[in-house]
XYZ file of C-alpha atoms in Angstrom:
485
model
C 13.004 12.833 25.710
C 10.770 12.419 28.734
C 12.512 9.184 29.756
C 15.984 8.871 28.205
C 16.362 5.431 29.849
C 13.031 4.094 28.577
C 14.643 1.652 26.154
C 16.616 0.177 29.061
C 13.595 -0.144 31.356
C 11.240 -1.626 28.748
C 13.138 -4.126 26.638
C 10.185 -6.128 25.342
C 8.390 -5.102 22.158
C 4.597 -5.341 22.486
C 2.520 -4.866 19.347
C -1.225 -4.479 18.971
C -3.182 -7.555 20.012
C -4.980 -9.486 17.289
C -8.478 -10.822 17.716
C -8.642 -14.619 18.169
C -8.501 -16.497 14.870
C -11.786 -18.434 15.327
C -13.568 -15.137 15.958
C -12.063 -12.895 13.308
C -12.472 -15.273 10.349
C -16.226 -15.112 10.949
C -16.405 -11.472 9.905
C -14.604 -8.832 7.835
C -13.708 -6.418 10.624
C -10.123 -5.388 11.292
C -7.872 -8.024 12.787
C -6.142 -5.699 15.249
C -7.545 -4.351 18.482
C -6.620 -1.014 20.020
C -3.523 -1.063 22.196
C -3.981 -0.432 25.914
C -2.909 3.152 26.633
C -0.380 2.262 29.307
C 1.323 -0.248 27.042
C 1.304 2.273 24.191
C 3.024 4.892 26.369
C 5.706 2.483 27.551
C 6.374 1.341 23.988
C 6.636 4.938 22.754
C 9.021 5.583 25.662
C 11.446 3.035 24.204
C 12.362 5.594 21.517
C 15.905 6.281 22.614
C 16.823 9.883 21.684
C 19.516 8.377 19.457
C 20.877 11.678 18.156
C 20.784 10.603 14.516
C 17.303 9.085 14.005
C 17.845 6.610 11.188
C 14.092 5.962 11.180
C 13.969 9.196 9.130
C 16.161 7.499 6.516
C 13.812 4.542 6.421
C 10.669 6.646 5.998
C 10.217 8.259 2.558
C 7.870 10.813 4.143
C 10.485 11.986 6.612
C 8.069 11.452 9.500
C 9.148 13.149 12.730
C 9.077 9.844 14.563
C 11.110 10.621 17.707
C 9.073 13.776 18.265
C 5.664 12.164 18.239
C 6.904 9.146 20.179
C 7.978 11.559 22.890
C 4.653 13.407 22.782
C 2.681 10.163 23.129
C 4.815 9.158 26.095
C 4.054 12.508 27.740
C 0.273 12.328 27.041
C 0.372 15.273 24.641
C -2.084 13.820 22.137
C -2.989 16.972 20.209
C 0.654 17.932 19.728
C 1.416 14.384 18.557
C -1.411 14.608 16.008
C -0.017 17.900 14.679
C 3.525 16.562 14.348
C 2.305 13.424 12.594
C 0.184 15.330 10.084
C 3.041 17.733 9.382
C 4.620 15.106 7.120
C 1.902 12.536 6.419
C -1.527 13.273 4.946
C -2.923 9.838 5.756
C -1.339 8.209 8.829
C -4.472 6.111 9.361
C -3.599 4.369 6.066
C 0.137 3.939 6.551
C -0.319 2.910 10.191
C -2.374 -0.030 8.969
C -0.879 -0.911 5.589
C 2.759 0.166 5.470
C 5.404 -2.561 6.103
C 7.235 -0.010 8.284
C 10.692 0.432 6.746
C 11.175 2.979 9.530
C 11.273 0.158 12.057
C 13.920 -1.660 10.032
C 16.028 1.521 10.376
C 15.394 2.048 14.091
C 18.698 2.462 15.948
C 17.336 0.421 18.845
C 16.893 -2.427 16.366
C 20.661 -2.949 16.207
C 20.596 -5.083 19.345
C 16.980 -4.999 20.580
C 13.542 -5.342 18.978
C 12.773 -2.049 17.218
C 10.362 0.548 18.588
C 6.735 -0.145 17.596
C 6.644 2.965 15.382
C 3.781 1.809 13.187
C 1.615 1.009 16.200
C 2.197 4.426 17.756
C 1.452 6.074 14.414
C -1.938 4.421 13.917
C -2.875 5.054 17.541
C -2.215 8.787 17.094
C -4.274 8.821 13.877
C -7.200 7.015 15.486
C -7.076 9.380 18.468
C -7.202 12.332 16.074
C -10.462 11.151 14.534
C -11.969 9.937 17.806
C -11.350 13.302 19.492
C -12.444 15.426 16.535
C -8.946 16.765 15.893
C -9.067 16.158 12.126
C -10.504 19.338 10.688
C -10.653 20.706 7.131
C -7.876 23.098 6.136
C -9.273 25.025 3.177
C -6.969 27.536 1.489
C -7.084 31.165 2.559
C -7.235 32.271 -1.072
C -7.622 30.700 -4.512
C -4.953 30.996 -7.177
C -7.303 30.657 -10.129
C -5.314 27.666 -11.431
C -7.005 24.324 -12.123
C -5.496 20.844 -11.867
C -6.783 17.394 -12.824
C -5.519 14.433 -10.812
C -6.199 11.115 -12.545
C -6.420 8.287 -10.043
C -7.668 8.328 -6.459
C -5.219 5.993 -4.784
C -2.847 7.230 -2.057
C -0.588 9.119 -4.495
C -3.483 10.888 -6.219
C -5.225 11.746 -2.957
C -2.019 13.100 -1.390
C -1.281 15.254 -4.440
C -4.870 16.502 -4.558
C -4.991 17.457 -0.890
C -1.697 19.325 -1.015
C -2.632 21.207 -4.182
C -6.068 22.094 -2.826
C -4.519 23.493 0.338
C -2.150 25.529 -1.826
C -5.183 27.304 -3.276
C -5.617 25.520 -6.592
C -8.932 24.129 -7.825
C -8.430 20.367 -8.010
C -10.617 17.688 -9.571
C -9.798 14.013 -8.982
C -10.884 11.621 -11.736
C -11.595 8.010 -10.827
C -12.844 5.358 -13.241
C -14.496 3.268 -10.522
C -17.818 4.194 -8.988
C -16.223 5.158 -5.680
C -13.099 7.049 -4.684
C -10.053 5.328 -3.218
C -8.394 3.191 -5.869
C -6.782 0.119 -4.339
C -7.491 1.534 -0.876
C -11.160 1.021 -1.717
C -11.261 -2.174 -3.723
C -7.831 -3.769 -3.346
C -7.382 -3.790 0.434
C -9.693 -6.155 2.374
C -11.638 -4.720 5.280
C -9.880 -7.041 7.733
C -6.750 -4.960 7.068
C -8.431 -1.557 6.824
C -12.115 -0.895 7.243
C -13.392 1.664 4.765
C -14.633 4.050 7.466
C -11.044 5.329 7.664
C -11.064 6.170 3.967
C -14.492 7.805 4.129
C -13.537 10.069 7.017
C -10.479 11.355 5.195
C -12.466 11.919 2.000
C -14.992 13.950 3.989
C -12.143 16.201 5.105
C -10.897 16.600 1.543
C -14.347 17.486 0.211
C -14.752 20.077 2.957
C -11.413 21.595 1.928
C -12.627 21.974 -1.648
C -11.260 18.958 -3.540
C -13.711 17.770 -6.163
C -14.200 14.148 -7.158
C -15.376 12.825 -10.518
C -16.140 9.098 -10.320
C -17.073 6.754 -13.135
C -14.832 8.600 -15.605
C -12.274 6.478 -17.449
C -9.709 8.982 -18.691
C -8.402 7.943 -22.085
C -11.793 6.540 -23.055
C -14.695 8.541 -21.592
C -12.642 11.706 -21.869
C -9.324 12.014 -23.621
C -6.072 13.047 -21.989
C -5.844 15.817 -24.563
C -9.216 17.177 -23.439
C -7.963 17.245 -19.841
C -4.867 19.158 -20.917
C -6.992 21.786 -22.652
C -9.415 22.074 -19.742
C -6.889 22.227 -16.884
C -3.662 24.105 -16.279
C -1.892 20.919 -15.162
C -2.581 17.178 -15.117
C -1.216 14.638 -12.615
C -1.098 10.987 -13.707
C -1.585 8.884 -10.567
C -3.180 5.803 -12.077
C -0.971 3.289 -10.302
C 0.761 0.204 -11.702
C -2.317 -1.918 -12.331
C -1.264 -4.257 -15.161
C -0.890 -7.679 -13.481
C 1.976 -10.006 -14.309
C 0.647 -13.103 -16.067
C 1.868 -16.700 -16.083
C 1.676 -17.918 -19.717
C 2.018 -21.667 -19.204
C -0.099 -24.540 -20.579
C -3.633 -24.505 -19.201
C -3.712 -20.763 -18.480
C -7.056 -20.486 -20.273
C -8.814 -22.946 -17.944
C -11.820 -21.753 -15.945
C -10.720 -21.189 -12.355
C -7.424 -19.341 -13.011
C -7.771 -15.669 -12.076
C -5.656 -12.620 -11.362
C -5.585 -11.875 -7.631
C -6.954 -8.347 -7.993
C -10.008 -9.564 -9.920
C -10.826 -11.744 -6.926
C -10.122 -9.097 -4.283
C -12.094 -6.348 -6.024
C -15.182 -8.545 -6.209
C -14.850 -9.579 -2.571
C -14.503 -5.968 -1.442
C -17.567 -4.952 -3.417
C -19.635 -7.694 -1.773
C -18.414 -6.703 1.692
C -19.467 -3.128 0.859
C -23.003 -4.394 0.244
C -22.945 -4.592 -3.549
C -24.232 -7.478 -5.647
C -21.621 -9.048 -7.927
C -22.858 -11.326 -10.680
C -20.896 -14.572 -11.063
C -18.678 -13.713 -8.117
C -15.402 -15.579 -7.789
C -15.875 -17.351 -4.464
C -13.555 -19.682 -2.583
C -16.336 -21.294 -0.577
C -15.816 -25.046 -0.412
C -13.021 -24.952 -2.991
C -9.375 -25.953 -2.997
C -7.478 -22.704 -3.519
C -3.880 -22.204 -4.626
C -2.243 -18.761 -4.488
C 0.825 -18.178 -6.642
C 2.986 -15.521 -5.007
C 3.945 -14.932 -1.408
C 3.588 -11.143 -1.084
C 1.008 -8.896 0.532
C -1.558 -9.383 -2.231
C -1.263 -13.133 -1.834
C -1.816 -12.774 1.914
C -4.920 -10.675 1.197
C -6.234 -13.483 -1.008
C -5.441 -15.960 1.762
C -7.393 -14.046 4.410
C -10.278 -13.508 2.007
C -10.428 -17.212 1.134
C -10.509 -18.120 4.831
C -13.495 -15.839 5.393
C -15.243 -17.332 2.389
C -14.762 -20.781 3.972
C -12.419 -22.356 1.451
C -11.879 -26.097 1.765
C -8.095 -25.604 1.664
C -5.622 -22.873 0.764
C -2.042 -23.382 -0.414
C 0.415 -20.578 -1.146
C 3.263 -21.331 -3.559
C 6.347 -19.129 -3.859
C 9.012 -19.700 -6.507
C 11.880 -18.446 -4.338
C 13.462 -19.579 -1.097
C 11.841 -18.970 2.255
C 13.310 -15.706 3.567
C 15.385 -15.885 6.748
C 13.955 -14.863 10.107
C 16.950 -12.588 10.785
C 18.921 -10.135 8.636
C 21.340 -11.530 6.110
C 24.839 -10.085 5.955
C 24.089 -8.460 2.601
C 21.094 -6.615 4.113
C 22.652 -4.895 7.135
C 20.987 -2.319 9.346
C 19.577 0.218 8.472
C 18.489 -1.242 5.106
C 15.058 -2.769 4.624
C 15.611 -6.548 4.941
C 13.707 -9.340 3.250
C 12.516 -11.395 6.229
C 10.125 -14.262 6.745
C 6.965 -12.787 8.186
C 3.764 -14.302 9.507
C 0.942 -11.956 8.560
C -2.408 -12.187 10.264
C -3.769 -14.187 7.321
C -1.021 -16.796 7.708
C -2.003 -17.275 11.342
C -5.474 -18.249 10.184
C -4.403 -21.380 8.332
C -3.245 -22.602 4.975
C -0.036 -24.163 3.742
C 2.993 -22.182 2.555
C 5.426 -23.850 0.151
C 8.655 -22.312 -1.130
C 10.895 -23.211 -4.082
C 7.807 -24.284 -6.019
C 7.631 -23.628 -9.766
C 4.268 -24.011 -11.474
C 4.730 -25.950 -14.710
C 1.172 -26.446 -15.968
C -2.478 -25.908 -15.095
C -4.425 -29.156 -15.455
C -8.129 -29.479 -16.108
C -11.077 -31.399 -17.480
C -13.848 -30.059 -19.701
C -12.290 -26.607 -19.634
C -12.216 -26.381 -15.826
C -9.185 -26.354 -13.554
C -8.625 -29.498 -11.487
C -4.961 -29.389 -10.448
C -1.517 -27.799 -10.831
C 1.655 -29.535 -11.904
C 4.513 -28.066 -9.902
C 8.209 -28.818 -9.514
C 11.057 -27.766 -7.276
C 12.846 -24.563 -8.216
C 16.516 -24.630 -9.116
C 18.802 -21.787 -10.145
C 20.880 -22.273 -13.305
C 23.087 -19.471 -14.648
C 21.349 -17.044 -12.329
C 17.860 -17.926 -13.577
C 15.179 -19.874 -11.737
C 13.613 -22.848 -13.483
C 11.685 -26.042 -12.742
C 13.945 -28.921 -11.717
C 13.423 -31.947 -13.944
C 12.212 -35.102 -12.229
C 10.600 -33.305 -9.264
C 7.146 -32.747 -10.765
C 4.050 -33.415 -8.685
C 0.383 -32.467 -8.816
C -1.604 -30.357 -6.368
C -5.421 -30.597 -6.469
C -6.947 -27.174 -7.125
C -10.145 -25.779 -8.563
C -9.292 -22.117 -7.967
C -5.931 -20.385 -8.570
C -5.065 -16.752 -7.929
C -2.089 -15.201 -9.716
C -0.456 -12.823 -7.239
C 2.792 -12.237 -9.114
C 3.042 -8.469 -8.922
C 2.399 -5.802 -11.543
C 4.285 -4.799 -14.670
C 3.355 -1.113 -14.799
C 0.573 1.383 -15.529
C -2.063 0.947 -18.202
C -1.235 3.137 -21.241
C -4.977 3.933 -21.757
C -4.324 6.644 -24.308
C -1.268 8.157 -22.646
C 0.990 7.185 -25.533
C -1.346 8.309 -28.313
C -3.081 11.292 -26.700
C -0.319 12.838 -24.594
C 2.754 11.439 -26.331
C 3.958 10.290 -22.910
C 7.174 8.300 -22.933
C 7.692 5.141 -20.897
C 10.982 4.083 -19.335
C 12.737 0.730 -19.633
C 10.725 -0.613 -16.681
C 7.398 0.153 -18.339
C 6.586 3.166 -16.150
C 5.675 6.689 -17.188
C 8.975 8.513 -17.681
C 9.440 11.808 -15.828
C 12.205 14.239 -15.005
C 13.549 15.267 -11.603
C 10.438 17.366 -11.035
C 7.866 14.651 -11.810
C 7.037 16.123 -15.222
C 6.633 13.864 -18.239
C 7.989 14.808 -21.638
C 4.709 16.696 -22.195
C 4.768 20.102 -20.440
C 2.119 20.380 -17.738
C 1.606 16.630 -17.395
C 3.134 15.101 -14.270
C 3.307 11.522 -12.960
C 3.394 10.368 -9.338
C 3.220 7.141 -7.376
C 3.317 3.679 -8.887
C 2.506 5.037 -12.371
C 5.964 6.593 -12.486
C 7.809 4.607 -9.855
C 6.522 1.094 -10.459
C 4.912 -1.193 -7.919
C 5.956 0.030 -4.497
C 4.824 0.817 -0.964
C 1.911 2.986 0.152
C 4.305 5.249 2.027
C 6.185 5.882 -1.214
C 2.917 6.669 -3.005
C 1.995 9.318 -0.436
C 5.515 10.757 -0.423
C 5.540 11.004 -4.206
C 2.071 12.541 -4.239
C 3.221 15.247 -1.827
C 6.448 15.898 -3.720
C 4.677 15.958 -7.080
C 2.205 18.505 -5.685
C 5.121 20.768 -4.765
C 6.547 20.386 -8.272
C 3.185 21.248 -9.861
C 2.770 24.267 -7.589
C 6.293 25.435 -8.432
C 5.643 25.064 -12.171
C 2.329 26.952 -12.007
C 3.273 29.722 -9.593
C 7.038 30.094 -9.918
C 7.587 29.156 -6.266
C 6.079 26.852 -3.698
C 5.715 26.529 0.055
C 4.672 22.889 -0.148
C 7.178 20.355 1.223
C 8.819 17.970 -1.240
C 9.989 14.929 0.750
C 11.468 12.858 -2.106
C 12.723 13.123 -5.667
C 11.405 10.645 -8.236
C 14.886 9.202 -8.747
C 15.274 8.320 -5.050
C 15.154 4.524 -4.829
C 16.969 4.056 -1.552
C 14.343 1.588 -0.354
C 13.598 -1.199 -2.808
C 10.373 -3.195 -2.710
C 11.451 -6.723 -1.849
């Protein structure tokens, strides 16, 4: 390391500054500003040459974190870009959207605030694009093999880019009108502006990856047709079936799944016209679920000028420090204040929704109660019911798995006990030549896991087609060392 005593000289953790709340809620641009270069160098210099970098254990991609921290500290930008891209196809995505399990595993985090790994990562990625260092890497030769990747989220894009670079002819099928999956329509621009997605897609097109939008596989074209047309098929459709809340009043107008709301908002921000858009303007909004999707709804509602926003979570408020049963270097469940929470709204924990109330078919309020745990199960505590005025509710309760969409009938794909596409240790389903990667096979998880699985699945496909592979395989599909909390 350039400064082996850096973590002793700089003990304070300084993250990227956020734009002032009154300013940022007036637009849809990213919340974070670029970090001052001197501060970035000093923060990278806190990486402590620990000998056994447990940040590698925390990162499913196996990112070479100490190496590019050192290179940033020593002003070796191009080398840092190369080391970062050696393990991660899309650091501009993970640097903005990943919850950074690597930082939870940072050795410095045992008794000091962890190194700002995520901040250094996104700064390297942005430098790469700003300085023209991101260039296409087309294959030197073609193998003559063809592969269909179904789904253009982070797992599908990672698999497609790796397979294209290996020399295969790859076509990515996306049912929406634009490429990107949830990166396009699920993530608000205040978390990641779409210019970052477009620039990476330009690189992929220049490398030879082909994109087929507006094609709903399983309906517009059957899975069996794909199998006959291509040498291999990768299922990367994500886990998009939302978890519902079947309680009285669910049918009332004003109760929506969170993703229905976010997709419409993202389309409008992109300049599209959405008929009968779900808008929070002037309305009393309640969000059920305290995760990232709920926070995205919160920030979106603020920018749409909601009258009020309340977030209800059925569980306890997480602690601000590690619990004893979540020791370092595991990924702890901690109370976090996302940028959207800074912008306003009320957060309530131990709140169980009992009933949606309404008049003339329209939502007017929620009946909620305190949550109690009986025999290990959470339920509404009798006698604690109260009503919360609401005319718009977003269900942000997670996802139950991928949409079958013909997989069962047309491919005879099996599903595991968790509702995900079943696959073996090499990402292959029970149908030869059909593979599954990302949330479709893993279940709802992190973006870093999606990219890691996409890369590993690409190596498995290449191995199956060619008999050997030179593509890296960072994780096996059975590796669940980091749970999504």
